[in-house]
Amino acid sequence: MINNLTLILTLLVAPLAAVHATDDIIIADFEGADYGAWTATGTAFGTGPAQGTLPGQQPVSGFLGHGLVNTFLRGDESQGELLSPEFALQRSYINFLIGAGKRPGEAYIALMVDGKVVRAATGNDREILAPANWDVKDLQGKMARIRIVDHASGGWGHINVDQFVQCDEHRGPTLTDVKAAQEWELATKELYNESFRPQFHFTAKTNWLNDPNGMVFFKGEYHLFFQHNPTGISWGNMTWGHAVSKDMLHWQELPDAIEPDALGTIFSGSAVVDWNNTAGLQKGTEKTMVALYTAAGGTSPASNGQPFTQCMAYSTDCGRTWTKFNGNPVVKNLAKSNRDPKVIWYEPTKQWIMALFLDGANPNFALLASPDLKQWSQIQSFNCPGGAECPDFFPLPVIGKPGVIKWVMTPANGIYMVGDFDGKTYKSDGVPKKVDFGSNYYAVQSFSDIPKDDGRRIQLSWMSGSVFPRMPFNQQMSLPCVLTLHALDDSILMYRYPVREIESLRSKTLRKMKDQPLAPDKNALAEVKGDLFDIDAEFALGDAKEIVFTVRGQTLRYDVSRRILRVMNNEAQLAPVGDRIKLRIVVDRTSLEVFGNDGRVSFTSFFVADPQLKELSLTAVGGTASIVTLDVHELKSTWN
Ligand code: FRU
């Protein structure tokens, strides 16, 4: 019965469908040897349509004829765009076949009218192309283009499409999510112009980053290497990425510097300038830059069965190219996975000293010494309670105790020890203290070889835990901060404060106040709006119970009676100096960094600024404080 009915219906409908079919306008069926009038950029599209499945790809099906657009060319890493010529919208629907990546904003197709995305679609993480359509009734008569975008790498970082046809009947689901399409487009517009791209914090051009590595200053350039996954948006394939800057704010990303090999993927480490040519690798008069890194044996198929060791690479051309030392590894496996060597020159004994994390061992850190960066011997192991990974080790003068130098040891996670070092033994003065109280301060490292006449100890941290929706990059570094030691009462504390270079980004002063009351019922920052801020304030507490800032939707408050500074969900003790509190607040699109009393405490915090929420507010609660000084600066982007 059902079969008969189906047959009758089919016979009735068939002539009608045939009539409509002749009416259809084929925009593209990708059956030619090339893309015709479509223009391709990048590496994902090749010179013409794919003929089905590409090498290394799961079987592709569901396309019509022989050809389709398939951006798996050279795997998921390749990226690019394919843009159609302009055409008039003359039917109710655009039907198409679509498969592969469900990566909105990264791998998708878009319908463009007047240069704006009006429709978009992605695949569904399957290689099978399925019918779908855009309803374009409201756009009849307009001129349009179709853009096929692959800005994705890593899993499902490609898109398959075929058979764009204008029809009055639709096939498959109608994809109507214009708002999402516009958001994707806005969010990802072009590299470095995405809506959640930090504007003055370092991010990799694309893909994952974590720890800062190899931080060294040489010949007017700050070199920042970083844990990079060149082929994925998540952690993996660890490689040393590389960027240079003259001011630690405007960075230029260079090609990756050190790549995985049979000894392992390339985990964290440090770099120095070999001024005295101790390693004997110098060519001509140019000093050699030397990197000591972790070969993470067993973290890749090529290094299966290898242990964690420390290896060396060097550059004789100011860091532009790197050669691995042919005697690698230079430090053998010492613990489960000894890693993250940080090297410093110790002038009194003319030796290199390496601080190293001994994962799984107790004590958990070691010091090693070497005359030439190639032969290392362990001189001490010591415990940093509560510390793990990424040691840094450096001397600092103590402000308030003329002539006194102390040695600081920082593990990855926001704590530090202060002590003494005589070239052989490190002895800490006591238990570790904490300098940063934010949720996103990890894997800190400081620059080596800052010139003596500058003399600063400048540190970066990976802002671990940051999340970047729909962005082609993942993770960010903190602001560069200067570390100083201060003698206070009977202890020595480390402060952390933004480098002065940030002031060069101040474009406009949005509010300037001096010696004015801060009353409970009045917003001292009414009508101040913006994207990026540098706020510098000093308050006399008066009889206020709290001083409260809101910054683009985030709250920070100083609780006078508890003497606590609270930033988002974290808090730290902060005693006033006399009756006063100083706050420095630096705001980028995805970070809020707060410094209390000149860096006595800091909060490195990730948040995503809502593009609509540009306001600031500042009030007192429960009484009146006074603004000693308040300067709200707008910062300019380093990408303009
Ligand atoms: C710290 C860390 C290091 C390691 C690296 C690997 O974040 O775990 O100990 O070298 O990341 O990416």
XYZ file of C-alpha atoms and ligand atoms in Angstrom:
652
model
C 0.000 0.000 0.000
C 2.696 2.429 1.078
C 4.835 1.431 -1.888
C 2.008 2.117 -4.304
C 1.298 5.490 -2.764
C 4.966 6.431 -2.937
C 5.069 5.436 -6.580
C 2.015 7.549 -7.440
C 3.413 10.544 -5.543
C 6.778 10.188 -7.236
C 5.145 10.114 -10.678
C 3.106 13.192 -9.831
C 5.989 15.177 -8.377
C 8.647 14.177 -10.886
C 7.574 16.486 -13.733
C 7.274 19.414 -11.300
C 10.742 18.778 -9.885
C 12.080 18.614 -13.419
C 10.605 22.033 -14.179
C 12.222 23.522 -11.075
C 15.505 21.803 -11.829
C 15.781 23.588 -15.173
C 15.219 26.788 -13.293
C 18.060 26.237 -10.856
C 21.182 28.339 -11.201
C 24.391 26.506 -10.553
C 26.835 28.843 -8.818
C 29.613 26.259 -8.716
C 29.872 22.499 -9.043
C 33.685 22.344 -8.846
C 33.926 19.926 -11.769
C 36.606 21.911 -13.635
C 40.369 21.460 -13.521
C 40.720 24.772 -11.684
C 38.542 27.109 -9.627
C 37.566 29.216 -12.646
C 36.704 32.741 -11.582
C 37.005 31.915 -7.854
C 40.200 33.176 -6.207
C 42.178 31.118 -3.730
C 44.693 32.380 -1.157
C 46.818 30.390 1.277
C 47.828 26.754 1.100
C 44.631 24.808 1.753
C 43.019 24.947 -1.687
C 45.718 24.044 -4.199
C 45.242 25.033 -7.829
C 41.901 23.353 -8.389
C 39.133 21.254 -6.830
C 40.046 17.991 -5.069
C 39.003 14.764 -6.744
C 37.561 13.116 -3.617
C 39.562 11.951 -0.620
C 43.019 13.477 -0.101
C 46.119 11.643 1.216
C 45.806 10.824 4.934
C 42.094 11.674 5.057
C 39.236 9.423 6.136
C 37.048 8.519 3.118
C 35.132 11.534 1.809
C 31.680 10.907 0.341
C 28.427 12.685 -0.451
C 29.830 15.124 -3.048
C 28.419 15.273 -6.594
C 30.407 14.323 -9.675
C 34.204 14.068 -9.340
C 35.299 17.400 -7.891
C 34.715 19.222 -4.621
C 36.424 21.800 -2.399
C 38.362 19.864 0.245
C 40.823 21.843 2.365
C 42.556 18.787 3.856
C 45.288 19.454 1.288
C 48.582 18.721 3.150
C 46.500 17.782 6.204
C 44.660 19.894 8.739
C 47.456 22.450 9.120
C 47.031 24.147 5.768
C 44.879 27.277 5.744
C 43.461 29.722 3.229
C 40.374 31.201 1.625
C 38.453 30.738 -1.608
C 36.260 33.613 -2.803
C 33.609 33.393 -5.507
C 33.012 36.063 -8.110
C 30.028 38.286 -7.456
C 26.608 36.912 -8.470
C 23.003 38.098 -8.171
C 20.711 36.399 -5.668
C 17.776 35.289 -7.777
C 16.152 32.387 -5.955
C 14.785 31.695 -2.478
C 17.577 29.350 -1.372
C 21.198 28.535 -1.934
C 21.565 24.792 -1.613
C 24.962 23.248 -1.015
C 26.673 20.129 0.255
C 28.882 20.555 3.301
C 31.046 18.338 5.510
C 34.174 18.163 7.700
C 35.131 20.646 10.463
C 32.572 22.024 12.894
C 34.875 24.928 13.629
C 32.767 28.131 13.594
C 34.931 31.126 12.937
C 37.799 28.885 11.844
C 36.605 26.542 9.087
C 33.314 27.617 7.557
C 31.536 28.956 4.502
C 29.986 32.398 4.427
C 27.618 34.293 2.179
C 28.768 37.894 1.847
C 26.593 40.846 0.863
C 28.087 44.351 0.827
C 31.286 42.899 2.292
C 29.432 41.556 5.365
C 28.667 37.996 6.351
C 24.937 37.407 6.113
C 24.897 33.610 6.360
C 27.422 30.993 7.409
C 27.724 27.255 7.881
C 30.167 24.639 9.066
C 30.456 20.885 8.690
C 29.649 18.451 11.463
C 33.005 16.797 12.160
C 32.297 14.090 9.582
C 33.891 13.643 6.167
C 30.474 12.984 4.560
C 29.036 15.981 2.718
C 25.350 16.498 3.535
C 22.787 18.828 1.938
C 22.070 22.143 3.661
C 20.899 25.543 2.517
C 20.643 29.212 3.214
C 17.248 30.902 2.973
C 17.943 34.101 1.033
C 14.401 35.271 0.263
C 15.021 38.566 2.061
C 18.146 39.194 -0.034
C 16.613 38.781 -3.494
C 18.206 40.987 -6.120
C 21.316 41.731 -4.058
C 24.804 40.961 -5.269
C 26.667 38.371 -3.188
C 29.822 36.310 -2.938
C 30.544 32.997 -1.268
C 33.651 32.755 0.850
C 35.091 29.401 1.867
C 37.334 29.867 4.875
C 39.887 27.537 6.441
C 41.755 29.296 9.232
C 41.817 26.149 11.309
C 44.491 23.622 12.082
C 44.477 20.586 14.367
C 41.567 18.121 14.576
C 38.888 18.772 11.939
C 40.736 21.857 10.771
C 39.360 21.584 7.257
C 36.117 21.960 5.331
C 34.506 20.028 2.446
C 31.939 21.721 0.188
C 30.372 21.202 -3.185
C 27.478 22.131 -5.446
C 26.299 25.654 -4.671
C 22.964 26.009 -6.468
C 20.327 28.743 -6.374
C 16.889 27.130 -6.111
C 13.353 27.877 -5.085
C 13.255 24.629 -3.148
C 15.550 23.771 -0.346
C 17.413 20.623 0.472
C 18.591 19.627 3.947
C 18.377 21.924 6.966
C 18.120 25.689 6.482
C 20.974 27.379 8.310
C 19.630 30.686 9.535
C 21.984 31.657 12.321
C 23.026 34.990 10.875
C 23.919 36.469 14.247
C 26.327 33.651 14.992
C 27.754 34.044 11.502
C 28.381 37.725 12.010
C 29.917 37.088 15.414
C 32.261 34.512 13.945
C 33.274 36.909 11.281
C 33.694 39.816 13.656
C 35.592 37.686 16.097
C 38.062 36.387 13.603
C 38.159 39.092 10.937
C 41.831 38.922 10.102
C 44.889 37.757 11.919
C 45.762 40.172 14.758
C 42.417 41.941 14.345
C 40.242 39.369 16.072
C 37.918 40.620 18.788
C 39.596 38.692 21.612
C 43.208 39.211 20.476
C 45.114 40.861 23.341
C 46.234 44.280 22.135
C 49.525 44.583 24.049
C 50.134 41.142 25.546
C 52.103 38.551 23.635
C 50.126 35.820 21.869
C 51.263 33.411 19.175
C 50.091 34.348 15.712
C 48.261 31.025 15.613
C 47.831 28.001 17.831
C 48.739 27.079 21.364
C 51.420 28.591 23.581
C 52.411 28.041 27.189
C 55.617 28.852 29.106
C 57.910 31.731 28.187
C 61.279 30.196 27.299
C 64.778 31.376 26.447
C 64.147 34.983 27.487
C 67.306 36.899 26.611
C 68.270 40.419 25.587
C 70.884 40.750 22.847
C 71.911 43.674 20.660
C 68.857 45.812 21.315
C 66.353 42.980 20.999
C 64.347 41.156 23.605
C 64.032 37.552 22.496
C 61.037 35.628 23.705
C 60.846 31.937 22.934
C 57.753 30.106 24.010
C 56.231 26.660 24.284
C 54.371 26.430 20.990
C 52.236 23.833 19.296
C 52.764 24.819 15.664
C 49.978 22.565 14.424
C 47.250 22.670 17.035
C 45.062 24.918 19.115
C 45.682 22.755 22.223
C 48.884 21.696 24.013
C 51.102 19.222 22.100
C 54.036 18.867 19.653
C 56.070 21.151 21.890
C 58.373 23.362 19.857
C 60.145 26.629 20.725
C 58.283 29.468 19.052
C 60.213 32.726 18.771
C 59.465 36.438 18.770
C 61.564 39.593 19.072
C 60.769 43.055 20.361
C 62.519 46.314 21.110
C 60.184 47.252 23.958
C 58.595 43.979 25.193
C 55.210 45.196 23.907
C 55.458 45.272 20.098
C 56.456 41.730 19.169
C 57.389 40.322 15.812
C 56.927 36.584 15.553
C 59.769 34.788 13.766
C 59.756 31.194 12.502
C 59.807 28.505 15.196
C 63.358 28.182 16.516
C 63.796 24.664 17.921
C 61.819 21.682 16.670
C 61.227 18.190 18.068
C 63.655 15.405 17.182
C 64.431 11.815 18.146
C 65.391 12.911 21.696
C 61.936 14.367 22.327
C 59.626 17.293 21.848
C 61.084 20.579 23.048
C 59.974 21.481 26.573
C 60.919 24.582 28.551
C 64.353 26.060 29.138
C 66.360 29.254 28.923
C 68.915 31.111 26.815
C 72.048 33.167 27.463
C 74.631 35.096 25.497
C 78.018 33.348 25.674
C 80.029 36.598 25.995
C 83.329 34.815 26.748
C 82.841 32.105 24.122
C 83.053 29.459 26.858
C 81.354 26.911 24.587
C 83.829 27.631 21.752
C 81.013 27.905 19.203
C 81.537 31.541 18.218
C 81.916 32.373 14.527
C 83.802 35.582 13.789
C 83.093 38.439 16.162
C 79.350 37.856 16.637
C 78.663 36.470 20.121
C 76.877 33.132 20.313
C 73.420 32.800 21.802
C 72.968 29.492 23.593
C 69.673 27.836 24.517
C 69.400 25.075 27.109
C 66.118 23.234 26.706
C 64.390 20.076 27.806
C 64.250 17.191 25.371
C 61.034 15.539 26.536
C 61.815 11.959 25.532
C 58.789 9.714 25.077
C 56.351 12.539 24.284
C 56.345 11.829 20.516
C 56.478 8.676 18.394
C 59.979 9.663 17.191
C 61.318 9.751 20.774
C 59.608 6.639 22.101
C 61.588 5.079 24.925
C 63.876 8.110 25.394
C 64.115 9.753 28.845
C 63.833 13.475 29.713
C 67.213 15.212 29.345
C 68.631 18.714 28.849
C 70.013 19.680 25.468
C 71.698 22.675 23.915
C 71.137 24.642 20.709
C 73.008 27.731 19.579
C 72.771 30.618 17.178
C 75.628 32.566 15.635
C 73.332 34.952 13.742
C 71.581 36.898 16.514
C 68.961 34.222 17.039
C 67.738 33.977 13.461
C 68.723 30.329 13.015
C 69.431 27.670 15.623
C 71.650 24.598 15.452
C 71.395 21.715 17.885
C 74.693 20.845 19.616
C 76.072 17.573 18.261
C 76.960 16.325 21.766
C 73.364 16.408 23.042
C 72.117 15.680 25.642
C 74.258 17.810 27.966
C 72.419 16.764 31.153
C 71.305 13.171 31.444
C 68.117 11.936 33.007
C 68.313 12.731 36.742
C 64.727 12.197 37.906
C 61.419 11.061 36.484
C 61.417 14.003 34.104
C 64.039 16.634 34.997
C 63.107 19.733 33.117
C 63.040 23.502 32.617
C 66.758 24.454 32.945
C 67.379 28.143 33.747
C 70.986 29.191 33.281
C 72.853 32.181 34.709
C 76.534 33.254 34.580
C 78.164 33.398 38.043
C 81.059 35.800 37.658
C 83.010 35.141 40.939
C 83.758 31.508 39.965
C 83.387 32.092 36.208
C 80.845 29.311 35.918
C 77.429 28.786 34.484
C 74.813 27.778 37.048
C 71.678 25.890 36.032
C 68.551 25.650 38.176
C 66.568 22.539 37.265
C 63.250 20.985 38.278
C 63.643 17.367 39.435
C 60.141 16.060 38.863
C 59.254 13.188 41.154
C 62.342 13.651 43.361
C 62.660 15.013 46.870
C 64.298 17.545 47.141
C 62.551 18.818 44.055
C 65.094 21.245 42.533
C 68.809 21.047 41.725
C 71.665 23.395 40.908
C 74.269 22.302 38.381
C 77.479 24.054 37.329
C 79.427 24.149 34.079
C 82.504 25.927 32.750
C 81.321 25.780 29.123
C 77.544 25.109 28.944
C 78.352 21.623 27.622
C 79.548 19.686 30.666
C 77.365 19.947 33.710
C 77.717 18.560 37.222
C 75.168 18.711 39.990
C 76.345 20.850 42.926
C 73.229 20.798 45.081
C 69.649 19.685 45.365
C 67.225 21.650 47.499
C 63.569 21.700 48.345
C 61.115 24.455 47.473
C 58.007 23.503 49.475
C 54.883 23.924 47.369
C 56.956 24.729 44.282
C 57.118 22.849 41.003
C 58.411 23.301 37.452
C 60.203 26.189 35.700
C 62.756 27.415 38.265
C 64.311 30.832 37.879
C 67.346 31.872 39.942
C 68.896 35.332 40.137
C 70.497 37.905 42.458
C 68.866 41.235 43.354
C 70.004 44.155 45.497
C 67.817 44.752 48.569
C 66.191 48.165 48.538
C 66.500 49.521 52.059
C 69.691 47.561 52.836
C 72.490 49.212 50.888
C 75.124 46.807 49.601
C 73.100 43.664 50.363
C 72.485 41.221 47.513
C 70.104 38.314 47.953
C 69.343 35.376 45.633
C 65.773 34.701 44.600
C 64.449 31.348 43.461
C 61.018 31.239 41.805
C 59.258 28.019 40.763
C 56.420 28.170 38.239
C 53.541 29.048 40.497
C 53.690 32.513 42.048
C 55.820 31.792 45.119
C 59.451 32.723 45.717
C 62.290 32.043 48.115
C 64.893 34.609 49.147
C 68.317 33.381 50.239
C 72.069 33.361 49.741
C 74.273 31.701 47.148
C 78.073 31.428 47.234
C 78.650 29.676 43.925
C 78.260 26.252 45.508
C 75.261 26.225 47.808
C 71.913 27.974 47.909
C 70.441 28.547 51.349
C 66.994 30.046 51.620
C 66.063 32.350 54.501
C 62.794 30.573 55.187
C 59.599 29.262 53.704
C 58.424 30.510 50.294
C 56.317 33.660 50.087
C 53.739 34.625 47.505
C 53.824 37.632 45.192
C 50.944 37.085 42.775
C 47.432 36.238 43.885
C 45.618 36.077 40.533
C 44.353 32.854 38.988
C 46.501 33.039 35.867
C 50.151 33.423 36.841
C 52.323 30.434 35.965
C 55.627 29.276 34.501
C 57.412 32.561 35.183
C 60.789 33.393 33.708
C 63.018 36.492 33.642
C 65.248 37.938 30.938
C 68.915 37.067 30.892
C 71.616 39.570 29.861
C 69.731 42.812 30.475
C 72.554 45.404 30.172
C 74.112 46.545 33.470
C 73.158 50.180 32.929
C 69.525 49.082 32.784
C 69.881 46.520 35.540
C 66.254 45.453 35.754
C 65.117 41.896 36.427
C 62.114 41.622 34.107
C 59.712 38.713 34.323
C 56.937 37.314 32.160
C 54.415 34.701 33.102
C 52.214 32.469 31.028
C 48.625 33.457 31.852
C 47.600 29.827 32.167
C 43.901 29.110 32.302
C 42.947 31.771 29.755
C 40.246 30.763 27.271
C 39.864 32.316 23.820
C 36.567 31.456 22.186
C 36.803 30.949 18.416
C 40.273 32.493 18.156
C 43.001 31.132 15.860
C 45.457 31.394 18.785
C 45.283 30.052 22.322
C 46.838 31.478 25.528
C 48.677 34.707 26.311
C 51.653 36.035 28.284
C 51.361 38.480 31.188
C 52.671 42.026 31.110
C 56.443 42.183 31.515
C 57.065 43.157 35.148
C 60.111 44.346 37.066
C 61.042 42.343 40.170
C 62.623 44.141 43.140
C 63.521 43.161 46.713
C 62.512 45.348 49.643
C 63.568 45.177 53.284
C 60.391 45.577 55.315
C 60.416 45.196 59.099
C 62.521 42.075 59.558
C 61.786 40.351 56.254
C 62.693 40.790 52.614
C 59.843 40.832 50.132
C 59.782 40.651 46.343
C 57.676 43.213 44.495
C 56.412 42.921 40.945
C 55.456 45.971 38.874
C 54.815 46.676 35.149
C 57.774 47.826 33.040
C 57.825 51.566 32.368
C 57.630 50.844 28.611
C 53.865 50.374 28.987
C 53.572 54.140 29.480
C 54.537 54.606 25.835
C 51.173 53.095 24.883
C 49.213 55.780 26.741
C 47.283 57.596 24.039
C 44.895 59.781 25.977
C 44.246 60.728 29.599
C 40.544 60.055 30.096
C 40.394 61.408 33.656
C 42.839 63.176 35.925
C 41.978 63.973 39.559
C 43.932 65.231 42.543
C 43.010 65.765 46.200
C 39.293 65.217 45.878
C 36.814 63.397 48.069
C 35.638 59.950 47.005
C 32.098 59.782 48.271
C 29.925 56.696 48.648
C 27.139 57.827 46.367
C 29.141 59.134 43.464
C 30.913 57.381 40.597
C 34.202 59.222 40.173
C 34.613 57.616 36.752
C 31.164 58.381 35.339
C 31.276 58.654 31.553
C 34.778 57.238 31.277
C 34.617 54.517 28.653
C 37.133 52.585 26.646
C 38.727 49.355 25.565
C 42.250 49.334 27.013
C 43.219 51.130 30.218
C 46.144 51.956 32.437
C 44.838 53.338 35.738
C 47.136 54.720 38.404
C 45.544 55.739 41.701
C 46.423 56.622 45.264
C 43.800 56.917 47.983
C 43.737 58.177 51.549
C 41.314 55.808 53.238
C 39.546 58.322 55.505
C 36.492 56.722 57.114
C 35.513 54.628 54.068
C 34.868 50.943 54.667
C 35.694 49.976 51.100
C 37.022 51.446 47.878
C 35.432 49.738 44.890
C 36.375 49.806 41.226
C 34.484 48.112 38.438
C 36.415 47.694 35.247
C 34.561 46.465 32.191
C 32.282 44.382 34.397
C 34.976 43.069 36.787
C 35.175 44.191 40.410
C 38.132 45.012 42.579
C 37.734 46.269 46.107
C 39.928 47.275 48.987
C 38.387 46.278 52.315
C 39.723 48.814 54.797
C 39.007 47.010 58.069
C 40.277 43.618 56.860
C 43.173 45.240 54.950
C 42.411 43.011 52.010
C 42.584 43.704 48.312
C 40.124 41.560 46.373
C 40.337 41.263 42.584
C 37.620 39.218 40.910
C 37.544 36.060 43.087
C 40.986 36.327 44.648
C 42.275 38.263 47.613
C 45.531 39.262 49.275
C 46.530 41.008 52.481
C 47.663 44.554 51.782
C 48.462 46.895 54.641
C 48.042 50.599 53.954
C 51.172 52.717 54.051
C 50.204 55.307 56.638
C 46.601 55.915 55.638
C 47.216 55.242 51.967
C 46.717 52.590 49.337
C 48.064 52.660 45.798
C 46.480 50.731 42.963
C 47.707 50.260 39.418
C 45.240 48.563 37.097
C 46.117 47.514 33.551
C 43.326 46.254 31.314
C 43.616 44.474 27.975
C 40.811 42.688 26.147
C 41.470 39.430 27.928
C 43.353 40.408 31.070
C 43.072 42.455 34.222
C 46.373 42.965 36.035
C 46.309 44.750 39.357
C 49.270 45.900 41.452
C 48.821 47.022 45.064
C 51.229 49.431 46.763
C 53.855 49.594 43.992
C 53.822 45.832 43.401
C 53.797 44.567 46.989
C 51.040 42.259 45.722
C 49.920 41.573 42.185
C 46.956 39.832 40.592
C 47.401 38.363 37.122
C 43.878 37.640 35.980
C 42.236 36.509 32.791
C 38.773 37.689 31.788
C 37.033 38.230 28.470
C 35.973 41.840 28.096
C 32.433 42.064 26.780
C 32.721 44.329 23.710
C 29.551 46.127 24.881
C 30.767 46.793 28.440
C 33.195 49.697 28.215
C 32.420 51.521 31.462
C 34.452 52.074 34.586
C 33.255 53.012 38.040
C 34.905 54.040 41.280
C 33.164 54.734 44.583
C 33.747 54.584 48.301
C 31.449 52.457 50.477
C 30.349 53.212 54.048
C 32.224 56.490 54.386
C 34.364 58.936 52.469
C 37.913 58.338 51.245
C 39.943 60.758 49.245
C 41.581 60.539 45.892
C 45.174 61.675 46.338
C 45.830 61.164 42.625
C 43.924 59.353 39.910
C 45.010 59.058 36.296
C 43.000 57.002 33.849
C 44.878 56.528 30.605
C 43.617 54.961 27.453
C 46.171 52.618 25.920
C 46.683 52.111 22.231
C 46.945 48.751 20.574
C 50.367 47.465 19.539
C 48.830 46.143 16.322
C 48.007 49.558 14.841
C 55.084 24.154 32.707
C 55.492 22.937 31.895
C 56.971 22.689 32.002
C 57.270 21.952 30.733
C 56.349 22.610 29.764
C 55.809 21.703 28.700
O 53.921 24.734 32.246
O 54.768 21.802 32.331
O 57.369 22.023 33.172
O 58.602 22.062 30.364
O 55.272 23.111 30.513
O 55.066 22.405 27.769
